[in-house]
Short mmCIF file of C-alpha atoms in Angstrom, two decimals:
data_model
loop_
_atom_site.label_atom_id
_atom_site.label_comp_id
_atom_site.label_asym_id
_atom_site.label_seq_id
_atom_site.Cartn_x
_atom_site.Cartn_y
_atom_site.Cartn_z
CA UNK G 1 17.73 86.71 31.03
CA UNK G 2 17.62 86.72 27.24
CA UNK G 3 18.67 89.83 25.36
CA UNK G 4 15.69 91.94 24.41
CA UNK G 5 16.08 92.05 20.63
CA UNK G 6 13.29 92.05 18.10
CA UNK G 7 12.99 89.07 15.76
CA UNK G 8 11.71 89.49 12.23
CA UNK G 9 9.50 86.53 11.25
CA UNK G 10 9.52 86.10 7.48
CA UNK G 11 6.67 83.57 7.69
CA UNK G 12 3.55 83.00 9.79
CA UNK G 13 4.00 79.22 9.46
CA UNK G 14 4.23 77.71 12.94
CA UNK G 15 7.31 75.60 12.19
CA UNK G 16 9.11 78.54 10.65
CA UNK G 17 8.36 80.69 13.71
CA UNK G 18 9.73 78.02 16.04
CA UNK G 19 12.84 77.52 13.91
CA UNK G 20 13.52 81.25 14.01
CA UNK G 21 13.06 81.37 17.77
CA UNK G 22 15.42 78.45 18.36
CA UNK G 23 18.05 79.91 16.06
CA UNK G 24 17.89 83.24 17.89
CA UNK G 25 17.99 81.48 21.24
CA UNK G 26 21.18 79.70 20.23
CA UNK G 27 22.77 83.03 19.33
CA UNK G 28 21.68 84.58 22.63
CA UNK G 29 23.05 81.62 24.58
CA UNK G 30 26.17 80.93 22.57
CA UNK G 31 28.21 80.25 25.69
CA UNK G 32 25.62 77.87 27.12
CA UNK G 33 25.45 74.13 26.48
CA UNK G 34 22.00 74.90 25.07
CA UNK G 35 23.67 76.63 22.14
CA UNK G 36 25.18 73.51 20.58
CA UNK G 37 23.70 70.41 19.01
CA UNK G 38 25.37 67.77 21.18
CA UNK G 39 22.84 65.99 23.33
CA UNK G 40 23.24 65.01 26.95
CA UNK G 41 24.54 61.40 27.04
CA UNK G 42 21.68 58.92 27.00
CA UNK G 43 21.39 56.72 30.06
CA UNK G 44 20.14 53.31 28.92
CA UNK G 45 17.95 50.99 31.03
CA UNK G 46 17.96 53.35 33.97
CA UNK G 47 15.33 52.84 36.64
CA UNK G 48 13.60 56.16 36.90
CA UNK G 49 13.50 57.94 40.25
CA UNK G 50 9.73 57.48 40.25
CA UNK G 51 10.51 53.88 41.33
CA UNK G 52 9.29 52.02 38.25
CA UNK G 53 9.70 52.03 34.48
CA UNK G 54 7.08 52.10 31.77
CA UNK G 55 6.73 49.09 29.53
CA UNK G 56 8.57 50.72 26.68
CA UNK G 57 11.56 51.61 28.83
CA UNK G 58 12.77 48.07 29.47
CA UNK G 59 10.67 45.48 27.61
CA UNK G 60 10.28 44.31 24.03
CA UNK G 61 6.80 43.69 22.66
CA UNK G 62 4.94 40.53 23.68
CA UNK G 63 2.02 40.32 21.26
CA UNK G 64 2.05 38.76 17.81
CA UNK G 65 -0.42 41.42 16.68
CA UNK G 66 1.27 44.45 15.21
CA UNK G 67 0.83 47.64 13.28
CA UNK G 68 3.08 49.63 11.00
CA UNK G 69 2.72 53.38 11.48
CA UNK G 70 3.86 55.78 8.79
CA UNK G 71 4.06 59.52 8.35
CA UNK G 72 4.59 60.32 4.68
CA UNK G 73 5.94 63.63 3.33
CA UNK G 74 5.48 66.43 3.84
CA UNK G 75 5.28 67.22 7.52
CA UNK G 76 7.49 68.94 10.09
CA UNK G 77 11.18 68.13 10.40
CA UNK G 78 12.10 70.18 13.47
CA UNK G 79 11.47 67.41 16.02
CA UNK G 80 10.39 63.76 15.68
CA UNK G 81 6.64 63.34 15.00
CA UNK G 82 4.80 63.55 18.30
CA UNK G 83 1.67 61.82 17.01
CA UNK G 84 3.33 58.49 16.19
CA UNK G 85 5.60 58.66 19.25
CA UNK G 86 2.53 59.11 21.45
CA UNK G 87 0.61 56.24 19.82
CA UNK G 88 3.55 53.83 19.66
CA UNK G 89 4.29 54.41 23.34
CA UNK G 90 0.69 53.59 24.22
CA UNK G 91 0.37 50.49 22.01
CA UNK G 92 3.66 49.03 23.20
CA UNK G 93 2.60 49.69 26.76
CA UNK G 94 -0.29 47.31 26.11
CA UNK G 95 1.90 44.69 24.47
CA UNK G 96 1.43 45.35 20.78
CA UNK G 97 4.20 45.29 18.21
CA UNK G 98 4.71 48.61 16.44
CA UNK G 99 6.94 49.36 13.46
CA UNK G 100 7.53 53.05 12.84
CA UNK G 101 8.47 54.73 9.57
CA UNK G 102 9.16 58.45 9.53
CA UNK G 103 9.31 58.51 5.75
CA UNK G 104 8.87 62.26 5.87
CA UNK G 105 12.30 62.97 7.34
CA UNK G 106 13.89 60.29 5.12
CA UNK G 107 12.52 62.01 2.02
CA UNK G 108 13.68 65.38 3.29
CA UNK G 109 17.30 64.24 3.47
CA UNK G 110 17.02 62.28 0.23
CA UNK G 111 15.82 65.35 -1.67
CA UNK G 112 18.46 67.59 -0.14
CA UNK G 113 21.36 65.22 -0.75
CA UNK G 114 20.41 63.87 -4.17
CA UNK G 115 18.47 66.71 -5.78
CA UNK G 116 19.40 69.80 -3.78
CA UNK G 117 15.69 70.45 -3.20
CA UNK G 118 13.99 71.56 -0.01
CA UNK G 119 10.25 71.32 -0.50
CA UNK G 120 9.84 71.48 3.27
CA UNK G 121 10.34 75.25 3.36
CA UNK G 122 7.05 76.99 4.01
CA UNK G 123 7.22 78.86 0.68
CA UNK G 124 6.83 75.48 -1.08
CA UNK G 125 3.63 74.61 0.77
CA UNK G 126 1.61 74.42 -2.43
CA UNK G 127 4.17 72.12 -4.07
CA UNK G 128 2.44 69.29 -2.19
CA UNK G 129 -0.77 69.85 -4.14
CA UNK G 130 -1.54 69.13 -7.75
CA UNK G 131 -0.38 69.93 -10.36
CA UNK G 132 3.04 70.86 -8.93
CA UNK G 133 3.21 67.69 -6.86
CA UNK G 134 2.60 65.41 -9.86
CA UNK G 135 4.94 67.30 -12.15
CA UNK G 136 7.82 68.12 -9.85
CA UNK G 137 7.76 66.56 -6.37
CA UNK G 138 6.43 63.04 -6.90
CA UNK G 139 9.01 62.00 -9.52
CA UNK G 140 11.77 62.90 -7.06
CA UNK G 141 10.38 61.20 -3.94
CA UNK G 142 8.82 58.16 -5.67
CA UNK G 143 11.92 55.93 -5.17
CA UNK G 144 11.77 56.55 -1.41
CA UNK G 145 8.02 55.92 -1.29
CA UNK G 146 8.44 52.64 -3.18
CA UNK G 147 11.34 51.61 -0.97
CA UNK G 148 9.23 52.15 2.14
CA UNK G 149 6.34 50.20 0.61
CA UNK G 150 8.72 47.27 0.08
CA UNK G 151 9.77 47.41 3.73
CA UNK G 152 6.17 47.52 4.94
CA UNK G 153 5.14 44.56 2.78
CA UNK G 154 8.18 42.59 3.93
CA UNK G 155 7.41 43.36 7.57
CA UNK G 156 3.97 41.83 7.06
CA UNK G 157 1.94 43.59 9.74
CA UNK G 158 -1.81 42.99 9.47
CA UNK G 159 -2.56 46.69 9.94
CA UNK G 160 -0.83 49.70 8.39
CA UNK G 161 -1.67 53.15 9.73
CA UNK G 162 -1.10 56.60 8.25
CA UNK G 163 -1.32 60.06 9.80
CA UNK G 164 -2.99 62.22 7.16
CA UNK G 165 -2.53 65.96 6.66
CA UNK G 166 -3.26 68.18 3.68
CA UNK G 167 0.42 68.34 2.74
CA UNK G 168 1.00 64.58 2.82
CA UNK G 169 -2.34 63.40 1.44
CA UNK G 170 -1.11 62.65 -2.09
CA UNK G 171 1.98 60.71 -1.03
CA UNK G 172 -0.04 58.85 1.60
CA UNK G 173 -2.74 57.81 -0.85
CA UNK G 174 -0.15 56.64 -3.37
CA UNK G 175 1.38 54.37 -0.74
CA UNK G 176 -2.00 53.06 0.38
CA UNK G 177 -3.00 52.24 -3.18
CA UNK G 178 0.22 50.34 -3.85
CA UNK G 179 0.12 48.45 -0.55
CA UNK G 180 -3.45 47.32 -1.27
CA UNK G 181 -2.49 46.22 -4.80
CA UNK G 182 0.33 44.05 -3.48
CA UNK G 183 -1.32 42.87 -0.25
CA UNK G 184 -5.14 43.11 -0.45
CA UNK G 185 -5.58 41.50 2.98
CA UNK G 186 -3.60 44.23 4.75
CA UNK G 187 -5.91 46.51 6.72
CA UNK G 188 -5.36 50.23 6.17
CA UNK G 189 -6.27 52.72 8.90
CA UNK G 190 -5.96 56.50 8.64
CA UNK G 191 -6.19 59.26 11.24
CA UNK G 192 -5.17 62.86 11.63
CA UNK G 193 -6.73 66.22 10.76
CA UNK G 194 -7.41 65.56 7.09
CA UNK G 195 -9.19 62.29 7.88
CA UNK G 196 -11.52 64.10 10.31
CA UNK G 197 -13.32 65.94 7.54
CA UNK G 198 -16.81 64.85 6.51
CA UNK G 199 -15.79 65.17 2.88
CA UNK G 200 -12.69 62.96 3.22
CA UNK G 201 -14.04 60.05 1.16
CA UNK G 202 -15.31 62.30 -1.60
CA UNK G 203 -11.96 64.09 -1.69
CA UNK G 204 -9.76 61.02 -2.06
CA UNK G 205 -12.00 58.91 -4.28
CA UNK G 206 -13.81 61.47 -6.43
CA UNK G 207 -11.67 64.60 -6.49
CA UNK G 208 -8.23 62.97 -6.34
CA UNK G 209 -9.41 59.84 -8.18
CA UNK G 210 -7.74 57.14 -6.11
CA UNK G 211 -9.21 53.64 -6.22
CA UNK G 212 -12.29 53.30 -4.07
CA UNK G 213 -12.37 51.00 -1.05
CA UNK G 214 -8.64 50.95 -0.35
CA UNK G 215 -8.98 52.40 3.17
CA UNK G 216 -10.55 50.02 5.68
CA UNK G 217 -10.75 52.15 8.82
CA UNK G 218 -10.74 55.81 9.73
CA UNK G 219 -10.08 57.09 13.25
CA UNK G 220 -11.52 60.44 14.27
CA UNK G 221 -11.00 62.27 17.52
CA UNK G 222 -8.49 60.92 20.04
CA UNK G 223 -6.64 58.03 18.44
CA UNK G 224 -5.29 56.36 21.57
CA UNK G 225 -8.51 54.60 22.62
CA UNK G 226 -9.71 53.95 19.08
CA UNK G 227 -6.49 52.26 17.94
CA UNK G 228 -6.54 49.99 20.98
CA UNK G 229 -10.16 49.12 20.20
CA UNK G 230 -9.26 48.36 16.59
CA UNK G 231 -6.29 46.16 17.45
CA UNK G 232 -8.36 44.26 19.99
CA UNK G 233 -11.25 43.60 17.61
CA UNK G 234 -10.18 43.81 13.96
CA UNK G 235 -10.02 40.03 13.47
CA UNK G 236 -13.66 39.68 14.50
CA UNK G 237 -14.97 42.68 12.58
CA UNK G 238 -17.18 41.80 9.59
CA UNK G 239 -15.82 42.28 6.09
CA UNK G 240 -16.88 45.64 4.72
CA UNK G 241 -16.22 47.21 1.34
CA UNK G 242 -16.82 50.67 2.76
CA UNK G 243 -14.53 52.60 5.09
CA UNK G 244 -15.50 52.09 8.75
CA UNK G 245 -15.11 55.08 11.08
CA UNK G 246 -14.05 54.67 14.70
CA UNK G 247 -14.27 57.33 17.35
CA UNK G 248 -15.75 60.79 17.42
CA UNK G 249 -15.20 64.04 19.23
CA UNK G 250 -16.76 63.32 22.62
CA UNK G 251 -13.95 61.24 24.12
CA UNK G 252 -12.58 62.30 27.49
CA UNK G 253 -9.35 60.36 27.97
CA UNK G 254 -7.52 60.97 31.22
CA UNK G 255 -4.26 62.43 29.93
CA UNK G 256 -2.49 61.64 33.21
CA UNK G 257 -2.97 57.91 32.59
CA UNK G 258 -1.34 57.79 29.15
CA UNK G 259 2.17 56.34 28.84
CA UNK G 260 4.92 58.66 27.68
CA UNK G 261 5.67 59.09 23.96
CA UNK G 262 8.28 56.65 22.67
CA UNK G 263 11.07 58.24 20.62
CA UNK G 264 13.25 55.12 20.51
CA UNK G 265 12.41 54.51 16.83
CA UNK G 266 13.99 57.72 15.57
CA UNK G 267 17.51 58.73 14.67
CA UNK G 268 17.27 62.10 16.38
CA UNK G 269 20.23 63.44 14.40
CA UNK G 270 18.03 63.47 11.28
CA UNK G 271 15.93 66.32 12.68
CA UNK G 272 16.77 70.00 12.53
CA UNK G 273 16.91 70.20 16.31
CA UNK G 274 17.93 66.77 17.60
CA UNK G 275 17.87 67.97 21.20
CA UNK G 276 14.14 68.75 21.06
CA UNK G 277 10.81 66.98 21.50
CA UNK G 278 7.14 67.86 21.65
CA UNK G 279 5.18 67.50 24.86
CA UNK G 280 1.55 67.91 25.85
CA UNK G 281 0.18 69.45 29.04
CA UNK G 282 -3.46 69.72 27.95
CA UNK G 283 -5.98 69.15 25.17
CA UNK G 284 -8.70 71.47 24.03
CA UNK G 285 -9.32 75.05 25.07
CA UNK G 286 -11.07 76.83 27.91
CA UNK G 287 -12.45 79.49 25.55
CA UNK G 288 -15.25 79.30 23.01
CA UNK G 289 -14.22 81.88 20.42
CA UNK G 290 -16.85 82.13 17.69
CA UNK G 291 -14.41 81.56 14.81
CA UNK G 292 -12.56 78.53 16.22
CA UNK G 293 -13.28 74.81 15.78
CA UNK G 294 -11.21 73.72 18.78
CA UNK G 295 -14.09 73.11 21.16
CA UNK G 296 -15.79 70.89 18.57
CA UNK G 297 -12.96 68.38 18.90
CA UNK G 298 -12.88 67.55 22.59
CA UNK G 299 -13.49 68.75 26.09
CA UNK G 300 -10.67 70.67 27.76
CA UNK G 301 -8.47 68.52 30.02
CA UNK G 302 -5.04 69.02 31.55
CA UNK G 303 -2.23 66.96 33.02
CA UNK G 304 -0.95 67.60 36.51
CA UNK G 305 2.31 69.50 36.68
CA UNK G 306 4.16 66.68 38.47
CA UNK G 307 3.16 64.28 35.69
CA UNK G 308 4.50 66.68 33.05
CA UNK G 309 7.74 67.11 35.01
CA UNK G 310 8.01 63.33 35.23
CA UNK G 311 7.86 63.09 31.44
CA UNK G 312 10.33 65.92 30.96
CA UNK G 313 12.83 64.26 33.26
CA UNK G 314 12.39 60.95 31.48
CA UNK G 315 12.98 62.51 28.06
CA UNK G 316 16.05 64.34 29.40
CA UNK G 317 17.50 61.16 30.90
CA UNK G 318 16.67 58.93 27.94
CA UNK G 319 17.19 61.10 24.86
CA UNK G 320 19.14 64.12 26.10
CA UNK G 321 16.17 66.38 25.38
CA UNK G 322 16.79 70.07 26.11
CA UNK G 323 13.98 71.79 24.27
CA UNK G 324 10.28 71.14 24.67
CA UNK G 325 7.57 72.33 22.36
CA UNK G 326 4.23 72.29 24.19
CA UNK G 327 1.73 71.31 21.52
CA UNK G 328 -1.21 72.54 23.61
CA UNK G 329 -3.70 75.00 22.22
CA UNK G 330 -2.92 76.99 25.34
CA UNK G 331 -0.43 76.10 28.06
CA UNK G 332 -2.07 78.34 30.67
CA UNK G 333 -5.63 77.03 30.39
CA UNK G 334 -5.41 75.44 33.85
CA UNK G 335 -3.89 78.55 35.39
CA UNK G 336 -2.91 77.14 38.80
CA UNK G 337 -1.35 74.04 37.24
CA UNK G 338 0.54 76.22 34.75
CA UNK G 339 2.07 78.26 37.58
CA UNK G 340 2.95 75.05 39.43
CA UNK G 341 4.70 73.71 36.33
CA UNK G 342 6.77 76.88 35.90
CA UNK G 343 7.81 76.79 39.57
CA UNK G 344 8.69 73.07 39.42
CA UNK G 345 10.90 73.55 36.36
CA UNK G 346 12.80 76.23 38.27
CA UNK G 347 12.96 74.31 41.54
CA UNK G 348 14.22 71.13 39.86
CA UNK G 349 16.77 73.10 37.80
CA UNK G 350 15.86 71.26 34.63
CA UNK G 351 17.92 73.68 32.51
CA UNK G 352 15.70 73.50 29.44
CA UNK G 353 14.17 75.76 26.81
CA UNK G 354 10.49 75.59 25.93
CA UNK G 355 7.72 77.38 24.06
CA UNK G 356 3.97 77.10 23.63
CA UNK G 357 0.73 78.73 22.64
CA UNK G 358 -1.00 80.64 25.43
CA UNK G 359 -4.04 82.79 26.09
CA UNK G 360 -3.68 86.41 27.13
CA UNK G 361 -4.71 86.61 30.77
CA UNK G 362 -4.75 89.56 33.15
CA UNK G 363 -3.62 87.29 35.98
CA UNK G 364 -0.24 86.92 34.28
CA UNK G 365 1.66 89.80 35.86
CA UNK G 366 5.29 90.89 35.58
CA UNK G 367 6.37 88.61 38.44
CA UNK G 368 4.89 85.56 36.75
CA UNK G 369 6.41 86.48 33.39
CA UNK G 370 9.81 86.68 35.08
CA UNK G 371 9.34 83.16 36.42
CA UNK G 372 8.18 81.94 33.01
CA UNK G 373 11.36 83.34 31.47
CA UNK G 374 13.49 81.92 34.30
CA UNK G 375 12.01 78.47 33.66
CA UNK G 376 13.49 78.55 30.15
CA UNK G 377 10.52 79.75 28.10
CA UNK G 378 11.73 81.35 24.87
CA UNK G 379 8.35 82.43 23.62
CA UNK G 380 4.62 82.26 24.06
CA UNK G 381 2.41 82.56 21.00
CA UNK G 382 -0.74 84.49 21.84
CA UNK G 383 -3.96 84.37 19.82
CA UNK G 384 -4.55 88.11 19.94
CA UNK G 385 -6.61 88.37 16.72
CA UNK G 386 -7.49 92.06 17.14
CA UNK G 387 -6.70 95.23 19.08
CA UNK G 388 -10.33 96.35 18.98
CA UNK G 389 -12.41 95.68 22.07
CA UNK G 390 -15.54 95.59 19.95
CA UNK G 391 -14.11 93.00 17.55
CA UNK G 392 -12.80 90.91 20.46
CA UNK G 393 -16.27 90.97 22.02
CA UNK G 394 -17.90 90.04 18.71
CA UNK G 395 -15.52 87.06 18.44
CA UNK G 396 -16.35 86.10 22.04
CA UNK G 397 -12.64 86.12 22.91
CA UNK G 398 -13.50 87.06 26.50
CA UNK G 399 -10.21 88.92 26.83
CA UNK G 400 -9.70 92.66 27.22
CA UNK G 401 -7.27 94.89 25.34
CA UNK G 402 -5.58 95.86 28.61
CA UNK G 403 -4.80 92.18 29.28
CA UNK G 404 -3.19 91.83 25.85
CA UNK G 405 -1.17 95.02 26.29
CA UNK G 406 0.02 94.05 29.77
CA UNK G 407 1.05 90.56 28.71
CA UNK G 408 3.00 91.75 25.68
CA UNK G 409 4.68 94.53 27.65
CA UNK G 410 5.66 92.31 30.60
CA UNK G 411 6.90 89.55 28.33
CA UNK G 412 9.15 92.02 26.53
CA UNK G 413 10.45 93.38 29.84
CA UNK G 414 11.75 89.96 30.89
CA UNK G 415 13.34 89.32 27.50
CA UNK G 416 10.91 86.81 26.01
CA UNK G 417 10.36 86.72 22.23
CA UNK G 418 6.58 86.47 22.38
CA UNK G 419 4.60 86.58 19.14
CA UNK G 420 0.94 87.03 18.25
CA UNK G 421 -1.55 85.70 15.75
#
């Protein structure tokens, strides 16, 4: 059981909270192998106990059609980017060639080593917006951006894809503009939260004043199906000067059928916690809080606990993963499956640490919290929002104050470092 000590969070930024939790966990478990940064030895080309391997575990690509996938700075540097790992695993599973560039982590180390700058700290969030970005950040990272552009052009993939967030929008658009100047026939596709917005085109072309027409395709909603559709059809699609949007927010992919994320492209030692990886047990949310946009994105779905365990074991065997960050909006949305997962982690003695968002729930009693802690959970982040029953009701949280109080109390009793929003 972890020592029950309070943690002071200097920032509400999600990455900063997780970093603090992991640092504290290492202190609390200094005598454990979980307290160091050496990973479990990787077992190459091992046939998994499930009796078969996924395409990406043993085979090179087979198709001549390929895509370069890039995440430009700034984004998280705790673990490798889950989004590209998820998509590259899927596309390779179906025989497509994928070239991956985590330019974000490359720029992070470049800035630290050559300029003693760390713009990835949460207090520098606004450095990735104008005018600070143009005046201070861009001149420093431009050599790395240009170097990556050279590599992409040399690789010669027909399609180049970018994951777009508010903090990496300017560096992404710079790269897109330069790639289009040098290789007009290259198709550019963007996805990610910033690309979802209705005002995306107006933002990049009018407000930020990048050249119009340089993005060919935009993917909204769940990218797995839409990227496959694009790769299967882009050669037959008519020429269009305007950006074409694929997808939407009504997709209902079966998460149990998706191949595992592929982390083989990354030097894990470049990340702040090389023993860690993100994992997904569900998408969406079971609640319909009045202030939240989550249910506008997609219908709630979950993966079976045995499928999640299968992925955990694969990541442990392949990459020496010891820490899992559940990227779910809430890990306990499918309550029975959540309890099954906790019990399976304990029964299989996976010896891991993990954390996630969760929803306060009166069914989570002291006994369950003890099992959650025993399974290696460092922390659950609860969307509490308010201690007023009236305000909670007005927000349609559908949770009672007594449930919040019980969950926070029981979590503290078993030594978890739970935090609230």
